[in-house]
């Protein structure tokens, strides 16, 4: 997967407008009564690429909502962070527990005004345990489980359990 580089010293009105839109919508979502039609409408506005039967519990933070794709029957719990400049896909049936961060962008260590971006994919029926961090360029394969508190730095094969810092293979799942 190819890295995208964004130089923050160069103006990009479209990206800046989406950043402002997303930040303001997150503020509104986080200050609206949860589990109401108003909150659901704001979440759908933040994420224009969202499926059916999605449960997202505020608070939530997202820098570019239009860079996030969420499938059907997805559950995302409290205090989620989506740093999405590189693109984030959450496929059908995925469950993301509380306090998880999905990060598709980073800074170049030599020129920190440049953001390096790689897409993140959370596969079908994946369970990401509480307080986990998924880093740029990672694909978590279908039916995988990421144990609570893990930092995922590389791809996770389908039907496996990973855990730790950095996350490592623990076992195959009999599904």
Short mmCIF file of N, CA and C in Angstrom, two decimals:
data_model
loop_
_atom_site.label_atom_id
_atom_site.label_comp_id
_atom_site.label_asym_id
_atom_site.label_seq_id
_atom_site.Cartn_x
_atom_site.Cartn_y
_atom_site.Cartn_z
N UNK A 1 0.84 -1.17 0.00
CA UNK A 1 0.00 0.00 0.00
C UNK A 1 0.89 1.24 0.00
N UNK A 2 0.54 2.12 -0.86
CA UNK A 2 1.37 3.30 -1.09
C UNK A 2 1.08 4.39 -0.05
N UNK A 3 2.13 5.01 0.40
CA UNK A 3 2.03 6.10 1.37
C UNK A 3 1.65 7.39 0.65
N UNK A 4 0.75 8.13 1.27
CA UNK A 4 0.38 9.47 0.80
C UNK A 4 1.04 10.46 1.74
N UNK A 5 1.60 11.52 1.18
CA UNK A 5 2.27 12.53 1.99
C UNK A 5 1.54 13.86 1.83
N UNK A 6 1.26 14.51 2.95
CA UNK A 6 0.57 15.79 2.96
C UNK A 6 1.47 16.81 3.65
N UNK A 7 1.81 17.87 2.93
CA UNK A 7 2.64 18.93 3.50
C UNK A 7 1.72 19.97 4.13
N UNK A 8 1.72 20.05 5.44
CA UNK A 8 0.83 20.97 6.15
C UNK A 8 1.19 22.44 5.95
N UNK A 9 2.36 22.70 5.38
CA UNK A 9 2.75 24.09 5.10
C UNK A 9 2.07 24.61 3.86
N UNK A 10 1.49 23.70 3.07
CA UNK A 10 0.77 24.09 1.84
C UNK A 10 -0.72 24.10 2.12
N UNK A 11 -1.37 25.20 1.77
CA UNK A 11 -2.81 25.33 2.00
C UNK A 11 -3.57 24.35 1.11
N UNK A 12 -4.59 23.72 1.71
CA UNK A 12 -5.50 22.85 0.98
C UNK A 12 -6.91 23.17 1.48
N UNK A 13 -7.59 24.10 0.79
CA UNK A 13 -8.90 24.55 1.28
C UNK A 13 -9.92 23.43 1.47
N UNK A 14 -9.91 22.42 0.61
CA UNK A 14 -10.87 21.32 0.74
C UNK A 14 -10.61 20.52 2.02
N UNK A 15 -9.35 20.15 2.24
CA UNK A 15 -9.01 19.40 3.45
C UNK A 15 -9.30 20.24 4.69
N UNK A 16 -8.94 21.51 4.64
CA UNK A 16 -9.17 22.39 5.79
C UNK A 16 -10.67 22.53 6.09
N UNK A 17 -11.49 22.64 5.05
CA UNK A 17 -12.94 22.75 5.24
C UNK A 17 -13.50 21.46 5.84
N UNK A 18 -13.03 20.31 5.36
CA UNK A 18 -13.50 19.04 5.91
C UNK A 18 -13.04 18.88 7.36
N UNK A 19 -11.83 19.33 7.66
CA UNK A 19 -11.35 19.28 9.04
C UNK A 19 -12.21 20.12 9.97
N UNK A 20 -12.56 21.30 9.52
CA UNK A 20 -13.42 22.18 10.32
C UNK A 20 -14.81 21.57 10.48
N UNK A 21 -15.38 21.06 9.38
CA UNK A 21 -16.71 20.45 9.41
C UNK A 21 -16.72 19.28 10.40
N UNK A 22 -15.71 18.42 10.30
CA UNK A 22 -15.64 17.23 11.16
C UNK A 22 -15.45 17.60 12.62
N UNK A 23 -14.57 18.54 12.91
CA UNK A 23 -14.32 18.97 14.28
C UNK A 23 -15.58 19.57 14.90
N UNK A 24 -16.28 20.39 14.14
CA UNK A 24 -17.49 21.02 14.67
C UNK A 24 -18.61 20.00 14.86
N UNK A 25 -18.72 19.02 13.95
CA UNK A 25 -19.73 17.98 14.12
C UNK A 25 -19.41 17.11 15.33
N UNK A 26 -18.15 16.79 15.55
CA UNK A 26 -17.77 16.03 16.74
C UNK A 26 -18.18 16.78 18.00
N UNK A 27 -17.94 18.08 18.02
CA UNK A 27 -18.34 18.89 19.18
C UNK A 27 -19.85 18.79 19.40
N UNK A 28 -20.62 18.94 18.32
CA UNK A 28 -22.09 18.85 18.44
C UNK A 28 -22.52 17.47 18.93
N UNK A 29 -21.95 16.43 18.34
CA UNK A 29 -22.30 15.05 18.75
C UNK A 29 -22.00 14.86 20.24
N UNK A 30 -20.84 15.32 20.66
CA UNK A 30 -20.39 15.11 22.03
C UNK A 30 -21.15 15.95 23.06
N UNK A 31 -21.97 16.89 22.57
CA UNK A 31 -22.76 17.73 23.45
C UNK A 31 -24.26 17.58 23.17
N UNK A 32 -24.62 16.45 22.58
CA UNK A 32 -26.02 16.15 22.29
C UNK A 32 -26.41 14.90 23.07
N UNK A 33 -27.65 14.85 23.50
CA UNK A 33 -28.11 13.68 24.26
C UNK A 33 -27.90 12.42 23.42
N UNK A 34 -27.13 11.45 23.94
CA UNK A 34 -26.90 10.19 23.21
C UNK A 34 -28.20 9.42 22.99
N UNK A 35 -28.17 8.57 21.97
CA UNK A 35 -29.29 7.68 21.65
C UNK A 35 -30.57 8.44 21.35
N UNK A 36 -30.42 9.58 20.68
CA UNK A 36 -31.57 10.36 20.23
C UNK A 36 -31.49 10.49 18.72
N UNK A 37 -32.61 10.82 18.11
CA UNK A 37 -32.62 11.04 16.65
C UNK A 37 -31.66 12.15 16.26
N UNK A 38 -31.57 13.18 17.08
CA UNK A 38 -30.66 14.30 16.79
C UNK A 38 -29.20 13.84 16.76
N UNK A 39 -28.81 13.04 17.74
CA UNK A 39 -27.44 12.54 17.80
C UNK A 39 -27.16 11.62 16.60
N UNK A 40 -28.09 10.73 16.30
CA UNK A 40 -27.92 9.82 15.16
C UNK A 40 -27.78 10.60 13.86
N UNK A 41 -28.57 11.64 13.68
CA UNK A 41 -28.49 12.46 12.46
C UNK A 41 -27.13 13.14 12.36
N UNK A 42 -26.59 13.63 13.47
CA UNK A 42 -25.27 14.27 13.45
C UNK A 42 -24.17 13.26 13.12
N UNK A 43 -24.27 12.05 13.65
CA UNK A 43 -23.29 11.01 13.35
C UNK A 43 -23.32 10.67 11.86
N UNK A 44 -24.52 10.57 11.30
CA UNK A 44 -24.64 10.28 9.85
C UNK A 44 -24.11 11.44 9.02
N UNK A 45 -24.22 12.65 9.53
CA UNK A 45 -23.66 13.81 8.83
C UNK A 45 -22.13 13.79 8.90
N UNK A 46 -21.59 13.43 10.06
CA UNK A 46 -20.14 13.35 10.21
C UNK A 46 -19.56 12.29 9.28
N UNK A 47 -20.22 11.13 9.22
CA UNK A 47 -19.75 10.01 8.41
C UNK A 47 -20.70 9.79 7.23
N UNK A 48 -20.46 10.46 6.10
CA UNK A 48 -21.37 10.30 4.97
C UNK A 48 -21.36 8.90 4.37
N UNK A 49 -20.32 8.10 4.68
CA UNK A 49 -20.21 6.74 4.16
C UNK A 49 -20.45 5.75 5.29
N UNK A 50 -21.69 5.72 5.79
CA UNK A 50 -22.04 4.88 6.93
C UNK A 50 -23.16 3.94 6.54
N UNK A 51 -23.07 2.70 7.02
CA UNK A 51 -24.07 1.69 6.70
C UNK A 51 -25.29 1.76 7.59
N UNK A 52 -26.05 0.68 7.55
CA UNK A 52 -27.28 0.55 8.33
C UNK A 52 -26.99 -0.14 9.67
N UNK A 53 -27.83 0.15 10.65
CA UNK A 53 -27.76 -0.50 11.96
C UNK A 53 -26.38 -0.32 12.60
N UNK A 54 -25.90 0.92 12.61
CA UNK A 54 -24.61 1.26 13.21
C UNK A 54 -24.86 1.92 14.55
N UNK A 55 -24.13 1.48 15.56
CA UNK A 55 -24.23 2.04 16.91
C UNK A 55 -22.90 2.71 17.25
N UNK A 56 -22.90 4.03 17.35
CA UNK A 56 -21.72 4.79 17.75
C UNK A 56 -22.08 5.56 19.01
N UNK A 57 -21.32 5.30 20.08
CA UNK A 57 -21.58 5.96 21.36
C UNK A 57 -20.61 7.11 21.56
N UNK A 58 -21.10 8.33 21.71
CA UNK A 58 -20.22 9.46 21.99
C UNK A 58 -19.60 9.33 23.37
N UNK A 59 -18.51 10.03 23.64
CA UNK A 59 -17.88 10.99 22.75
C UNK A 59 -17.02 10.31 21.68
N UNK A 60 -16.85 11.06 20.60
CA UNK A 60 -16.07 10.60 19.47
C UNK A 60 -15.24 11.77 18.96
N UNK A 61 -14.05 11.46 18.43
CA UNK A 61 -13.21 12.46 17.79
C UNK A 61 -12.82 11.95 16.42
N UNK A 62 -12.91 12.79 15.42
CA UNK A 62 -12.54 12.42 14.05
C UNK A 62 -12.10 13.67 13.31
N UNK A 63 -10.92 13.60 12.67
CA UNK A 63 -10.42 14.79 12.00
C UNK A 63 -10.98 14.97 10.60
N UNK A 64 -11.30 13.89 9.89
CA UNK A 64 -11.83 13.98 8.52
C UNK A 64 -12.90 12.91 8.33
N UNK A 65 -14.14 13.23 8.65
CA UNK A 65 -15.22 12.26 8.61
C UNK A 65 -15.48 11.67 7.24
N UNK A 66 -15.22 12.43 6.19
CA UNK A 66 -15.47 11.91 4.84
C UNK A 66 -14.40 10.90 4.40
N UNK A 67 -13.38 10.69 5.21
CA UNK A 67 -12.34 9.69 4.92
C UNK A 67 -12.59 8.37 5.65
N UNK A 68 -13.75 8.25 6.30
CA UNK A 68 -14.10 7.06 7.07
C UNK A 68 -15.28 6.37 6.40
N UNK A 69 -15.16 5.06 6.20
CA UNK A 69 -16.25 4.24 5.66
C UNK A 69 -16.62 3.22 6.73
N UNK A 70 -17.90 3.17 7.08
CA UNK A 70 -18.39 2.27 8.11
C UNK A 70 -19.47 1.39 7.50
N UNK A 71 -19.30 0.08 7.63
CA UNK A 71 -20.25 -0.88 7.07
C UNK A 71 -21.51 -1.01 7.91
N UNK A 72 -22.25 -2.08 7.65
CA UNK A 72 -23.50 -2.38 8.35
C UNK A 72 -23.23 -3.12 9.65
N UNK A 73 -24.13 -2.93 10.62
CA UNK A 73 -24.10 -3.69 11.88
C UNK A 73 -22.79 -3.53 12.64
N UNK A 74 -22.29 -2.31 12.67
CA UNK A 74 -21.03 -1.98 13.35
C UNK A 74 -21.36 -1.34 14.70
N UNK A 75 -20.53 -1.65 15.70
CA UNK A 75 -20.66 -1.04 17.02
C UNK A 75 -19.34 -0.38 17.38
N UNK A 76 -19.40 0.91 17.72
CA UNK A 76 -18.23 1.68 18.13
C UNK A 76 -18.57 2.33 19.47
N UNK A 77 -17.82 1.97 20.51
CA UNK A 77 -18.14 2.43 21.85
C UNK A 77 -17.47 3.77 22.17
N UNK A 78 -17.62 4.19 23.42
CA UNK A 78 -17.24 5.51 23.91
C UNK A 78 -15.76 5.84 23.69
N UNK A 79 -15.50 7.12 23.49
CA UNK A 79 -14.14 7.67 23.42
C UNK A 79 -13.31 7.14 22.26
N UNK A 80 -13.93 6.99 21.11
CA UNK A 80 -13.17 6.55 19.93
C UNK A 80 -12.49 7.74 19.28
N UNK A 81 -11.31 7.46 18.70
CA UNK A 81 -10.55 8.47 17.98
C UNK A 81 -10.25 7.93 16.59
N UNK A 82 -10.62 8.71 15.58
CA UNK A 82 -10.34 8.36 14.19
C UNK A 82 -9.47 9.46 13.58
N UNK A 83 -8.18 9.18 13.42
CA UNK A 83 -7.28 10.08 12.70
C UNK A 83 -7.25 9.53 11.28
N UNK A 84 -8.00 10.14 10.38
CA UNK A 84 -8.40 9.46 9.15
C UNK A 84 -7.86 10.04 7.86
N UNK A 85 -6.81 10.83 7.89
CA UNK A 85 -6.30 11.43 6.65
C UNK A 85 -5.91 10.39 5.61
N UNK A 86 -5.47 9.20 6.07
CA UNK A 86 -5.09 8.13 5.15
C UNK A 86 -6.24 7.24 4.74
N UNK A 87 -7.40 7.42 5.37
CA UNK A 87 -8.57 6.61 5.09
C UNK A 87 -8.72 5.49 6.10
N UNK A 88 -9.94 5.31 6.59
CA UNK A 88 -10.26 4.24 7.53
C UNK A 88 -11.51 3.55 7.02
N UNK A 89 -11.46 2.21 6.96
CA UNK A 89 -12.63 1.41 6.61
C UNK A 89 -12.92 0.46 7.75
N UNK A 90 -14.16 0.47 8.22
CA UNK A 90 -14.63 -0.46 9.23
C UNK A 90 -15.72 -1.29 8.56
N UNK A 91 -15.44 -2.56 8.33
CA UNK A 91 -16.35 -3.41 7.57
C UNK A 91 -17.48 -3.96 8.43
N UNK A 92 -18.46 -4.58 7.76
CA UNK A 92 -19.68 -5.09 8.38
C UNK A 92 -19.39 -5.94 9.62
N UNK A 93 -20.20 -5.70 10.65
CA UNK A 93 -20.16 -6.54 11.84
C UNK A 93 -19.03 -6.28 12.80
N UNK A 94 -18.18 -5.30 12.51
CA UNK A 94 -17.04 -5.03 13.40
C UNK A 94 -17.52 -4.41 14.71
N UNK A 95 -16.78 -4.70 15.77
CA UNK A 95 -17.04 -4.13 17.09
C UNK A 95 -15.76 -3.47 17.59
N UNK A 96 -15.86 -2.21 17.92
CA UNK A 96 -14.72 -1.46 18.43
C UNK A 96 -15.09 -1.01 19.85
N UNK A 97 -14.33 -1.49 20.82
CA UNK A 97 -14.64 -1.25 22.22
C UNK A 97 -14.26 0.18 22.63
N UNK A 98 -14.50 0.51 23.88
CA UNK A 98 -14.26 1.85 24.40
C UNK A 98 -12.78 2.23 24.36
N UNK A 99 -12.54 3.51 24.16
CA UNK A 99 -11.21 4.12 24.24
C UNK A 99 -10.24 3.63 23.17
N UNK A 100 -10.73 3.30 22.00
CA UNK A 100 -9.85 2.83 20.92
C UNK A 100 -9.49 3.97 19.99
N UNK A 101 -8.27 3.88 19.45
CA UNK A 101 -7.78 4.86 18.48
C UNK A 101 -7.43 4.13 17.20
N UNK A 102 -7.95 4.63 16.10
CA UNK A 102 -7.60 4.12 14.78
C UNK A 102 -6.94 5.27 14.05
N UNK A 103 -5.68 5.07 13.73
CA UNK A 103 -4.84 6.18 13.26
C UNK A 103 -4.25 5.83 11.90
N UNK A 104 -4.62 6.61 10.89
CA UNK A 104 -4.13 6.34 9.53
C UNK A 104 -3.09 7.35 9.09
N UNK A 105 -2.69 8.22 9.97
CA UNK A 105 -1.68 9.22 9.60
C UNK A 105 -0.69 9.42 10.74
N UNK A 106 0.49 9.89 10.35
CA UNK A 106 1.60 10.10 11.27
C UNK A 106 2.41 11.28 10.75
N UNK A 107 3.43 11.68 11.45
CA UNK A 107 4.31 12.74 10.97
C UNK A 107 5.62 12.13 10.49
N UNK A 108 6.17 12.72 9.43
CA UNK A 108 7.49 12.32 8.97
C UNK A 108 8.48 12.68 10.06
N UNK A 109 9.34 11.75 10.49
CA UNK A 109 10.25 12.06 11.60
C UNK A 109 11.29 13.13 11.29
N UNK A 110 11.59 13.33 10.01
CA UNK A 110 12.59 14.34 9.64
C UNK A 110 11.96 15.68 9.32
N UNK A 111 10.81 15.66 8.65
CA UNK A 111 10.11 16.90 8.30
C UNK A 111 8.71 16.78 8.91
N UNK A 112 8.57 17.21 10.11
CA UNK A 112 7.35 16.94 10.86
C UNK A 112 6.14 17.70 10.36
N UNK A 113 6.33 18.67 9.50
CA UNK A 113 5.20 19.37 8.89
C UNK A 113 4.57 18.51 7.79
N UNK A 114 5.17 17.38 7.49
CA UNK A 114 4.62 16.46 6.49
C UNK A 114 3.94 15.31 7.22
N UNK A 115 2.69 15.07 6.84
CA UNK A 115 1.94 13.94 7.39
C UNK A 115 2.06 12.78 6.41
N UNK A 116 2.40 11.62 6.94
CA UNK A 116 2.45 10.40 6.13
C UNK A 116 1.18 9.61 6.41
N UNK A 117 0.53 9.13 5.36
CA UNK A 117 -0.78 8.50 5.50
C UNK A 117 -0.83 7.15 4.80
N UNK A 118 -1.40 6.18 5.49
CA UNK A 118 -1.67 4.86 4.93
C UNK A 118 -3.03 4.41 5.45
N UNK A 119 -3.86 3.82 4.59
CA UNK A 119 -5.20 3.43 5.02
C UNK A 119 -5.18 2.31 6.06
N UNK A 120 -6.22 2.31 6.89
CA UNK A 120 -6.44 1.27 7.88
C UNK A 120 -7.75 0.57 7.53
N UNK A 121 -7.74 -0.76 7.59
CA UNK A 121 -8.94 -1.54 7.33
C UNK A 121 -9.20 -2.45 8.53
N UNK A 122 -10.39 -2.33 9.08
CA UNK A 122 -10.88 -3.23 10.12
C UNK A 122 -11.86 -4.16 9.42
N UNK A 123 -11.51 -5.43 9.30
CA UNK A 123 -12.28 -6.38 8.50
C UNK A 123 -13.63 -6.76 9.10
N UNK A 124 -14.36 -7.58 8.35
CA UNK A 124 -15.68 -8.04 8.78
C UNK A 124 -15.59 -8.82 10.08
N UNK A 125 -16.52 -8.51 10.98
CA UNK A 125 -16.69 -9.23 12.24
C UNK A 125 -15.46 -9.18 13.14
N UNK A 126 -14.64 -8.16 12.99
CA UNK A 126 -13.47 -7.98 13.86
C UNK A 126 -13.94 -7.41 15.20
N UNK A 127 -13.26 -7.81 16.26
CA UNK A 127 -13.49 -7.25 17.59
C UNK A 127 -12.19 -6.61 18.03
N UNK A 128 -12.22 -5.29 18.24
CA UNK A 128 -11.06 -4.55 18.74
C UNK A 128 -11.34 -4.26 20.21
N UNK A 129 -10.51 -4.83 21.09
CA UNK A 129 -10.71 -4.70 22.53
C UNK A 129 -10.42 -3.29 23.04
N UNK A 130 -10.94 -2.99 24.19
CA UNK A 130 -10.84 -1.66 24.81
C UNK A 130 -9.39 -1.18 24.90
N UNK A 131 -9.23 0.12 24.72
CA UNK A 131 -7.94 0.81 24.85
C UNK A 131 -6.89 0.36 23.85
N UNK A 132 -7.32 -0.16 22.72
CA UNK A 132 -6.37 -0.58 21.68
C UNK A 132 -6.09 0.56 20.72
N UNK A 133 -4.94 0.47 20.07
CA UNK A 133 -4.53 1.45 19.08
C UNK A 133 -4.16 0.70 17.80
N UNK A 134 -4.76 1.12 16.69
CA UNK A 134 -4.46 0.54 15.38
C UNK A 134 -3.71 1.62 14.60
N UNK A 135 -2.51 1.30 14.15
CA UNK A 135 -1.62 2.30 13.52
C UNK A 135 -1.71 2.29 12.00
N UNK A 136 -1.15 3.32 11.35
CA UNK A 136 -1.29 3.48 9.89
C UNK A 136 -0.85 2.26 9.09
N UNK A 137 -1.64 1.97 8.05
CA UNK A 137 -1.32 0.91 7.11
C UNK A 137 -1.74 -0.48 7.54
N UNK A 138 -2.36 -0.61 8.70
CA UNK A 138 -2.73 -1.93 9.23
C UNK A 138 -4.06 -2.39 8.66
N UNK A 139 -4.12 -3.66 8.30
CA UNK A 139 -5.38 -4.34 7.98
C UNK A 139 -5.58 -5.43 9.03
N UNK A 140 -6.73 -5.39 9.69
CA UNK A 140 -7.10 -6.42 10.65
C UNK A 140 -8.06 -7.34 9.90
N UNK A 141 -7.66 -8.59 9.70
CA UNK A 141 -8.40 -9.54 8.88
C UNK A 141 -9.72 -9.98 9.50
N UNK A 142 -10.58 -10.48 8.65
CA UNK A 142 -11.92 -10.91 9.01
C UNK A 142 -11.91 -11.83 10.23
N UNK A 143 -12.85 -11.58 11.13
CA UNK A 143 -13.08 -12.38 12.34
C UNK A 143 -11.95 -12.32 13.37
N UNK A 144 -10.95 -11.49 13.17
CA UNK A 144 -9.84 -11.41 14.12
C UNK A 144 -10.29 -10.71 15.40
N UNK A 145 -9.53 -10.96 16.46
CA UNK A 145 -9.74 -10.27 17.73
C UNK A 145 -8.44 -9.59 18.12
N UNK A 146 -8.54 -8.31 18.48
CA UNK A 146 -7.41 -7.56 19.01
C UNK A 146 -7.65 -7.42 20.52
N UNK A 147 -6.79 -8.02 21.31
CA UNK A 147 -6.97 -8.02 22.77
C UNK A 147 -6.90 -6.59 23.31
N UNK A 148 -7.58 -6.37 24.40
CA UNK A 148 -7.61 -5.05 25.04
C UNK A 148 -6.20 -4.55 25.32
N UNK A 149 -6.00 -3.25 25.10
CA UNK A 149 -4.74 -2.61 25.40
C UNK A 149 -3.64 -2.84 24.38
N UNK A 150 -3.96 -3.41 23.25
CA UNK A 150 -2.94 -3.73 22.24
C UNK A 150 -2.59 -2.51 21.40
N UNK A 151 -1.36 -2.52 20.89
CA UNK A 151 -0.93 -1.54 19.90
C UNK A 151 -0.58 -2.34 18.64
N UNK A 152 -1.41 -2.18 17.62
CA UNK A 152 -1.28 -2.99 16.40
C UNK A 152 -0.46 -2.21 15.38
N UNK A 153 0.73 -2.74 15.08
CA UNK A 153 1.68 -2.06 14.20
C UNK A 153 1.80 -2.73 12.84
N UNK A 154 1.24 -3.95 12.71
CA UNK A 154 1.31 -4.65 11.42
C UNK A 154 0.03 -5.44 11.21
N UNK A 155 -0.16 -5.92 9.99
CA UNK A 155 -1.39 -6.60 9.63
C UNK A 155 -1.68 -7.78 10.55
N UNK A 156 -2.97 -8.01 10.79
CA UNK A 156 -3.45 -9.11 11.61
C UNK A 156 -4.15 -10.10 10.68
N UNK A 157 -3.70 -11.35 10.62
CA UNK A 157 -4.36 -12.33 9.75
C UNK A 157 -5.80 -12.59 10.20
N UNK A 158 -6.63 -12.99 9.26
CA UNK A 158 -8.01 -13.36 9.57
C UNK A 158 -8.03 -14.50 10.58
N UNK A 159 -9.08 -14.52 11.38
CA UNK A 159 -9.34 -15.64 12.30
C UNK A 159 -8.22 -15.87 13.31
N UNK A 160 -7.60 -14.78 13.77
CA UNK A 160 -6.55 -14.90 14.78
C UNK A 160 -6.82 -13.96 15.94
N UNK A 161 -6.18 -14.26 17.06
CA UNK A 161 -6.18 -13.39 18.23
C UNK A 161 -4.79 -12.83 18.37
N UNK A 162 -4.69 -11.49 18.49
CA UNK A 162 -3.41 -10.83 18.73
C UNK A 162 -3.54 -9.99 19.98
N UNK A 163 -2.40 -9.70 20.62
CA UNK A 163 -2.43 -8.86 21.79
C UNK A 163 -1.04 -8.41 22.19
N UNK A 164 -1.00 -7.34 22.97
CA UNK A 164 0.26 -6.85 23.51
C UNK A 164 0.72 -5.57 22.86
N UNK A 165 1.92 -5.14 23.31
CA UNK A 165 2.55 -3.91 22.82
C UNK A 165 3.97 -4.24 22.43
N UNK A 166 4.27 -4.31 21.15
CA UNK A 166 3.33 -4.29 20.02
C UNK A 166 2.54 -5.60 19.97
N UNK A 167 1.39 -5.57 19.31
CA UNK A 167 0.54 -6.76 19.23
C UNK A 167 1.26 -7.88 18.50
N UNK A 168 1.11 -9.08 19.07
CA UNK A 168 1.71 -10.29 18.50
C UNK A 168 0.66 -11.37 18.41
N UNK A 169 0.89 -12.31 17.52
CA UNK A 169 0.02 -13.48 17.37
C UNK A 169 -0.06 -14.23 18.69
N UNK A 170 -1.30 -14.55 19.10
CA UNK A 170 -1.51 -15.38 20.29
C UNK A 170 -2.01 -16.76 19.89
N UNK A 171 -3.06 -16.79 19.06
CA UNK A 171 -3.56 -18.10 18.62
C UNK A 171 -4.51 -17.94 17.45
N UNK A 172 -4.73 -19.04 16.75
CA UNK A 172 -5.76 -19.10 15.72
C UNK A 172 -7.10 -19.28 16.41
N UNK A 173 -8.14 -18.73 15.81
CA UNK A 173 -9.49 -18.84 16.36
C UNK A 173 -10.24 -19.94 15.61
N UNK A 174 -10.87 -20.81 16.33
CA UNK A 174 -11.69 -21.86 15.72
C UNK A 174 -13.09 -21.31 15.53
N UNK A 175 -13.38 -20.87 14.31
CA UNK A 175 -14.70 -20.27 14.04
C UNK A 175 -15.49 -21.12 13.08
#
